mmCIF file of C-alpha atoms in Angstrom:
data_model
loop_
_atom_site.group_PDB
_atom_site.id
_atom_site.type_symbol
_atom_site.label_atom_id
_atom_site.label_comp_id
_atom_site.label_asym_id
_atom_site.label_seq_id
_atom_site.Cartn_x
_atom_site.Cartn_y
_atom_site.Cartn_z
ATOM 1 C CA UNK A 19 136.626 7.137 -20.547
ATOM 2 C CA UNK A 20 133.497 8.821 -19.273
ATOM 3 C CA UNK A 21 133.750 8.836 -15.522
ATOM 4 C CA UNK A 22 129.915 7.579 -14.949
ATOM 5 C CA UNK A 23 128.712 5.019 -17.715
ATOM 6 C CA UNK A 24 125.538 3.453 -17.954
ATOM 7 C CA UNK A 25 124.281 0.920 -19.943
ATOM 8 C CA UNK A 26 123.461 1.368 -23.439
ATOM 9 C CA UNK A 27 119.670 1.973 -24.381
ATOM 10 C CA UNK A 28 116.954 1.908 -24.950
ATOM 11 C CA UNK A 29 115.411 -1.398 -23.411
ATOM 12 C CA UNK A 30 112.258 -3.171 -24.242
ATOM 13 C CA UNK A 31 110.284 -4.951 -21.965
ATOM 14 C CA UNK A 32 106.537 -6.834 -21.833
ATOM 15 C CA UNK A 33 104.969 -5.643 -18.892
ATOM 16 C CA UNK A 34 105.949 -8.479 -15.700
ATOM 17 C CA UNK A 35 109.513 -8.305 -17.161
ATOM 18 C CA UNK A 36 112.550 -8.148 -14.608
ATOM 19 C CA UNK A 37 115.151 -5.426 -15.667
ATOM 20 C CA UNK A 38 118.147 -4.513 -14.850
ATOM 21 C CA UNK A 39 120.786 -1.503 -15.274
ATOM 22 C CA UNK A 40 124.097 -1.308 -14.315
ATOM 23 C CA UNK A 41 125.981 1.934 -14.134
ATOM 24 C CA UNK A 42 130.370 2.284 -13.316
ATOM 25 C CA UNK A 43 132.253 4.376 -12.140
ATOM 26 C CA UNK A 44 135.918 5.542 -12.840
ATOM 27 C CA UNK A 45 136.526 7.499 -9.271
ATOM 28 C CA UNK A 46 137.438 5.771 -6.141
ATOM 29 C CA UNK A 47 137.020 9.441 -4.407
ATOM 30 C CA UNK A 48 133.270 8.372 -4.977
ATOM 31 C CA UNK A 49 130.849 8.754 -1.830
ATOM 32 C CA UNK A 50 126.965 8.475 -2.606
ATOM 33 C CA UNK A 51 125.417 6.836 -5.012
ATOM 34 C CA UNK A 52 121.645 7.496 -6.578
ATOM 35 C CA UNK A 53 119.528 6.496 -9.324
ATOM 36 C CA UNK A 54 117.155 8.979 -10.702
ATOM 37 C CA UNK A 55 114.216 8.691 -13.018
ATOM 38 C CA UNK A 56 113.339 11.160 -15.841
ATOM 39 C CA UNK A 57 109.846 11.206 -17.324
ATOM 40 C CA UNK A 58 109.367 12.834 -20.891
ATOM 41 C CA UNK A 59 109.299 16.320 -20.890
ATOM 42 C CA UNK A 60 110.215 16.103 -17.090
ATOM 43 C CA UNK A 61 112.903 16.742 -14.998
ATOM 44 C CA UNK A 62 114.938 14.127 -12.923
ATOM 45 C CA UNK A 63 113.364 12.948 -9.541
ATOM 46 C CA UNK A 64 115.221 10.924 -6.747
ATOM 47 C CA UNK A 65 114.430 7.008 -7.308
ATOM 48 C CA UNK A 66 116.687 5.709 -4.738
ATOM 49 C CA UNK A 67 119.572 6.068 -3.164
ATOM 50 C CA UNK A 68 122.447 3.115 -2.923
ATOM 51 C CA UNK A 69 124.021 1.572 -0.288
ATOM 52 C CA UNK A 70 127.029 -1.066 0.356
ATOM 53 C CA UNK A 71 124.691 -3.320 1.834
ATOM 54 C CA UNK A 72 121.958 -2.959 -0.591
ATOM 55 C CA UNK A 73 118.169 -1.559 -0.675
ATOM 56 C CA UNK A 74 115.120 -2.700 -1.572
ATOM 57 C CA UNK A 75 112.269 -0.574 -2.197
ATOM 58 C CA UNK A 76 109.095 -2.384 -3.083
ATOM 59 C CA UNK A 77 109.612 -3.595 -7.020
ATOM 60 C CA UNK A 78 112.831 -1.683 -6.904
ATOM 61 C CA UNK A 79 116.305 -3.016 -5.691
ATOM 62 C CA UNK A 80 119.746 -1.328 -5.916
ATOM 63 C CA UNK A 81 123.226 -2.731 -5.134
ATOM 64 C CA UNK A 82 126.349 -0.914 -4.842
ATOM 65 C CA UNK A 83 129.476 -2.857 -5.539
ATOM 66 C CA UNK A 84 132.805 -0.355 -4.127
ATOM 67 C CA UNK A 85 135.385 -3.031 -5.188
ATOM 68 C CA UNK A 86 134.530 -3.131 -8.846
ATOM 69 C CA UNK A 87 132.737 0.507 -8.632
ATOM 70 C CA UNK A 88 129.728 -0.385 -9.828
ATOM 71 C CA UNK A 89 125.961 -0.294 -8.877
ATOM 72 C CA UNK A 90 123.054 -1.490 -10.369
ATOM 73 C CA UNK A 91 119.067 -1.101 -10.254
ATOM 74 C CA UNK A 92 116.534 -4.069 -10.445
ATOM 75 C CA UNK A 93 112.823 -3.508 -11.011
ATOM 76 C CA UNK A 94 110.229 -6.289 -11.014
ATOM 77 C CA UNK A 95 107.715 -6.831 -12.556
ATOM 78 C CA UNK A 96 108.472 -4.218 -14.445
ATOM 79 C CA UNK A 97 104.583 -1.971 -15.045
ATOM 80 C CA UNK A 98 104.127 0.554 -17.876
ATOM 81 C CA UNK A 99 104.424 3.537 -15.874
ATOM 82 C CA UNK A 100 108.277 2.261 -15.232
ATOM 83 C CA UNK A 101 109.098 3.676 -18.608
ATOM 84 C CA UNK A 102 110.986 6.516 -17.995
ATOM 85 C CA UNK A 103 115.004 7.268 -18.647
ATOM 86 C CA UNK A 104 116.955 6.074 -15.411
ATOM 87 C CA UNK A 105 120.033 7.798 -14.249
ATOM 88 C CA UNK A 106 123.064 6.891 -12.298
ATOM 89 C CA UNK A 107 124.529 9.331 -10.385
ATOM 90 C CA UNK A 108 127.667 8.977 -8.655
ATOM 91 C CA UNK A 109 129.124 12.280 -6.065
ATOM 92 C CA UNK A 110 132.609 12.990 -5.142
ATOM 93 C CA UNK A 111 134.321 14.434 -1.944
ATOM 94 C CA UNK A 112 137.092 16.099 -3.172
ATOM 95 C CA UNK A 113 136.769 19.253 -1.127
ATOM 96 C CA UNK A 114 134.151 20.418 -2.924
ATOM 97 C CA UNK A 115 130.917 18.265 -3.569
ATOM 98 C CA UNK A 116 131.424 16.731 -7.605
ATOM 99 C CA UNK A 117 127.940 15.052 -9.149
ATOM 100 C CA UNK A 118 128.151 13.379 -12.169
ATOM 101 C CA UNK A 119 125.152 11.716 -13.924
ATOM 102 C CA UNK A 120 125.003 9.095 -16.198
ATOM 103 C CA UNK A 121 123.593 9.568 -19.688
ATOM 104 C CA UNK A 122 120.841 7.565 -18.734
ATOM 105 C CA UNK A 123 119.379 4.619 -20.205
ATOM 106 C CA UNK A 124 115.656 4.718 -21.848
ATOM 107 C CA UNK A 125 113.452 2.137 -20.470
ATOM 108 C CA UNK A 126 110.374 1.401 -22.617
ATOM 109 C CA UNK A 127 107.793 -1.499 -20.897
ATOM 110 C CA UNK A 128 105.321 -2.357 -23.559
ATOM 111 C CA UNK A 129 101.753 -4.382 -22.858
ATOM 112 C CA UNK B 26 106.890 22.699 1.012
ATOM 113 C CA UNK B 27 106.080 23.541 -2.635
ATOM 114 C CA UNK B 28 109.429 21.951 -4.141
ATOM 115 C CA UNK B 29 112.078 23.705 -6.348
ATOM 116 C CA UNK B 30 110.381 26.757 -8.312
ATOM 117 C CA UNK B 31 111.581 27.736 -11.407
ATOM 118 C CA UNK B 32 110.446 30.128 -13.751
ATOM 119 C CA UNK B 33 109.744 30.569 -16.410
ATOM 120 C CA UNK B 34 108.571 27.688 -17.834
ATOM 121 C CA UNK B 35 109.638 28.323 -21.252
ATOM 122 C CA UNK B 36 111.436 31.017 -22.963
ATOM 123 C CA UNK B 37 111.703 31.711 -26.475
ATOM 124 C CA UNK B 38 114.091 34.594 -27.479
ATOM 125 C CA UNK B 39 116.150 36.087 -30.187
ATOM 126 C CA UNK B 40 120.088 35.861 -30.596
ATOM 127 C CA UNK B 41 121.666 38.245 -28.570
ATOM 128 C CA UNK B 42 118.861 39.138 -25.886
ATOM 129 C CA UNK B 43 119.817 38.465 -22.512
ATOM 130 C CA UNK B 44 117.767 36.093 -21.090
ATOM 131 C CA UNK B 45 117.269 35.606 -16.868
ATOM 132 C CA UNK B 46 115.948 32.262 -15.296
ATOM 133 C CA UNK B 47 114.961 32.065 -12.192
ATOM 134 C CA UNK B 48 115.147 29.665 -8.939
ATOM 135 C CA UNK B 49 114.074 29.459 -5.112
ATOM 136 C CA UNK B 50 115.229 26.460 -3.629
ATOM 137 C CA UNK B 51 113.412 24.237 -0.941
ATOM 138 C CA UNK B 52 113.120 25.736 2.026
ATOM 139 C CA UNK B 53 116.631 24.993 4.790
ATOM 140 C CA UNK B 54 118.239 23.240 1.715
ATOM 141 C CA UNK B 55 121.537 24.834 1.564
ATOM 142 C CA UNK B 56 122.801 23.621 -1.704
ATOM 143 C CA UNK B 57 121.829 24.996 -4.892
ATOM 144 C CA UNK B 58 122.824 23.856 -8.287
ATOM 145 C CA UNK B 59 121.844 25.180 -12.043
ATOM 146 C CA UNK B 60 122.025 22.030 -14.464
ATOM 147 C CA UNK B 61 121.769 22.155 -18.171
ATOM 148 C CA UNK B 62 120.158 19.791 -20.187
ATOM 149 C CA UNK B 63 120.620 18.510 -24.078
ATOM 150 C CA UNK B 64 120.060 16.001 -25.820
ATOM 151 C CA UNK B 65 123.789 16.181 -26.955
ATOM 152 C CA UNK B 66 125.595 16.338 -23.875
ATOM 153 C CA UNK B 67 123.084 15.111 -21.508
ATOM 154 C CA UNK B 68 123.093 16.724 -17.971
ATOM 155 C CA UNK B 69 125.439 19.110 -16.929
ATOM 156 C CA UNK B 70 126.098 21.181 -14.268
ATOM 157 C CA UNK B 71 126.928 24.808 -14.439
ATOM 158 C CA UNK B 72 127.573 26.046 -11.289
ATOM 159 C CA UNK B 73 126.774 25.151 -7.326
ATOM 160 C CA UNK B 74 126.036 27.353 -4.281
ATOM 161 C CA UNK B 75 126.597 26.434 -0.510
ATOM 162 C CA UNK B 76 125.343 28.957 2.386
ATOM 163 C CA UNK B 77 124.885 31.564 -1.126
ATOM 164 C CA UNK B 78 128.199 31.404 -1.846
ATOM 165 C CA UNK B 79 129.537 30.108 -5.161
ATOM 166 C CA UNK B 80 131.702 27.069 -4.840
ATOM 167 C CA UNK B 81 132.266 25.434 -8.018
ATOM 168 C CA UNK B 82 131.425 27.194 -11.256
ATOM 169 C CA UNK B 83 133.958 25.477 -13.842
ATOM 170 C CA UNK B 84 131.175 24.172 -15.256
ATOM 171 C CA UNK B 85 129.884 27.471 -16.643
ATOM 172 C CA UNK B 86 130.458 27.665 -20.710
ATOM 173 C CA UNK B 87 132.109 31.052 -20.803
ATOM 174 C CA UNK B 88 131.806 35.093 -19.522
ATOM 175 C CA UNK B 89 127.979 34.997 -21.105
ATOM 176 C CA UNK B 90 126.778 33.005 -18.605
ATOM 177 C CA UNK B 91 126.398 34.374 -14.456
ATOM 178 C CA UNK B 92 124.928 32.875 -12.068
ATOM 179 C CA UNK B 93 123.894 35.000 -8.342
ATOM 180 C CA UNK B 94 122.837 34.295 -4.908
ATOM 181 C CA UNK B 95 121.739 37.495 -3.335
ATOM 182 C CA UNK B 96 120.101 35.164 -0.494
ATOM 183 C CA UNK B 97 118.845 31.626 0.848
ATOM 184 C CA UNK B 98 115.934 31.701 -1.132
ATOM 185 C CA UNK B 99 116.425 32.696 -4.331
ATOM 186 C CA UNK B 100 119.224 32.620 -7.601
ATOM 187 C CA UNK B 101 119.257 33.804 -10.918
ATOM 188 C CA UNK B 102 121.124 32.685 -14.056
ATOM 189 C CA UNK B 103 121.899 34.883 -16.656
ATOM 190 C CA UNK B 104 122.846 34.806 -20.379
ATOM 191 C CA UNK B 105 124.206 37.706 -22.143
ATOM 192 C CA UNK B 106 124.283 37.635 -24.972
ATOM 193 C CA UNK B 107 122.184 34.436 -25.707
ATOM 194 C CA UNK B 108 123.350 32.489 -28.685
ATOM 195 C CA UNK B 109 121.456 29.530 -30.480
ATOM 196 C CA UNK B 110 123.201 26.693 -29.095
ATOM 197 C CA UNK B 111 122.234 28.095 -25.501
ATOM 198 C CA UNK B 112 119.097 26.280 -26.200
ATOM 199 C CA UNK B 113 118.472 23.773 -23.708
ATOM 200 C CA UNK B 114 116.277 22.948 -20.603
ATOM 201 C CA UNK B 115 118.043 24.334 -17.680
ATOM 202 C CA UNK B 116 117.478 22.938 -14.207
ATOM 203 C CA UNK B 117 117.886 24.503 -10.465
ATOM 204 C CA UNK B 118 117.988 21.705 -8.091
ATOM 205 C CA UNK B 119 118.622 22.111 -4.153
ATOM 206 C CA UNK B 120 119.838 20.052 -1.359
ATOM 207 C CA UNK B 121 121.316 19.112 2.219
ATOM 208 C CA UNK B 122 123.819 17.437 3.573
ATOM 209 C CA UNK B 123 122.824 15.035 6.386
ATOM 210 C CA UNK B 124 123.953 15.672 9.991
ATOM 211 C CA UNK B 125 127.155 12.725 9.071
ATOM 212 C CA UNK B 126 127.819 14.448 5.826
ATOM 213 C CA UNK B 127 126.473 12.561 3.548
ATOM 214 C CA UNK B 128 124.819 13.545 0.931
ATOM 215 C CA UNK B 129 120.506 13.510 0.299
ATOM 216 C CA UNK B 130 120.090 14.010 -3.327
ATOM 217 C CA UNK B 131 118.775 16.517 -5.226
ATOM 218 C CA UNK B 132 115.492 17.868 -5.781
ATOM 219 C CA UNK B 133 114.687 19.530 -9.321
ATOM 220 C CA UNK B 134 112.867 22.047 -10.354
ATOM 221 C CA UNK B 135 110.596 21.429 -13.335
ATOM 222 C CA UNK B 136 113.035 23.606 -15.446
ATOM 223 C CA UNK B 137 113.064 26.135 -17.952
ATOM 224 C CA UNK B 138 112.976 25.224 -21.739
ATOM 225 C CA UNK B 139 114.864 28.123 -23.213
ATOM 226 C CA UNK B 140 114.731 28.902 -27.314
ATOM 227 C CA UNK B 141 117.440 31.287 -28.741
ATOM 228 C CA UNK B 142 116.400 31.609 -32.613
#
């Protein structure tokens, strides 16, 4: 079992669409949670971070659930520029700092 | 602050060459990490510096790959000799802890697409 696994893509979505990924997570030892978005061609940037109690961030809205170990990313009203790949990331404190990312899952938001 | 710089941008090169790519991290960030990406495998990191100093680098493939520090502002991974299925994009990406120890994020740099034919 992978130890960060994200929802299988690629989704398809008319433009005004709500969407929604969920990512899980094998490792209780987990401390901080992100999602990232990767553009074609580009690398990852920071979309959000997640928190216990929750986030918003305009369109964007990410939950983090520790008793099941999983989080998840809403966007509304989804826009064409949303299409991107979206990856959960998940760090560990074991000593060390451990990042895993997700494979990603490959939104597409069509007109 | 200009972000994450990598270069170069791309790099095409023939079996066997070494190849260098090269990072300076954000300024203050004290965290640097060299990612590889495929389409195979996804992303994956190689190795992670904190203060310069390696801390984790079991995620290097084998001896051809190296990875240095010499100071806060700059790194350099190496592959000698460069095979064909070294070809990837490869990512440096820096960071900082927060004052409670958590944990910012990453920012990337915009990566080097390297070619081994």
């Amino acid at each position: 079992r992978k130890e960060v696994e994200q929802d299988p893509g690629p989704f398809n979505v008319p433009e005004g669409a709500t969407v929604a990924f969920n990512c899980t997570y094998s490792n209780s030892a987990s401390q901080s949670f992100f999602w990232y978005r990767q553009d074609c061609r580009k690398e990852p940037k920071l979309l959000m971070s997640v928190y216990s109690s929750g986030n918003e961030d305009g369109r964007f809205t990410a939950q983090l659930n520790r008793a099941s170990q999983y989080i998840s990313l809403l966007i509304r009203d989804s826009k064409l520029s949303d299409s991107a790949t979206y990856l959960c990331v998940v760090i560990l404190n074991t000593g060390g700092f451990k990042t895993i990312f997700g494979a990603g899952t490959r939104l597409f938001v069509k007109a | 602050d200009a972000g994450v710089i990598q270069s170069p941008r791309h790099e095409v090169t023939e079996m066997g060459q070494e190849v260098t790519l090269r990072c300076k991290p954000i300024s203050g960030h004290d965290y640097l990490f060299w990612y590889r990406q495929t389409m195979m495998r996804g992303l994956e990191l190689l190795i992670y510096f904190n203060n310069n100093v390696p801390i984790d680098d079991s995620g290097m493939p084998e001896d051809r790959f190296s990875a240095k520090m010499p100071n806060a502002s700059f790194s350099t991974l190496k592959i000698q000799p460069s095979e064909p299925r070294d070809s990837a994009v490869y990512f440096c990406a820096s960071s900082s802890l927060t004052p409670g120890h958590s944990y910012y994020g990453y920012t990337f740099g915009s990566g080097t697409r390297l070619t081994v034919v």
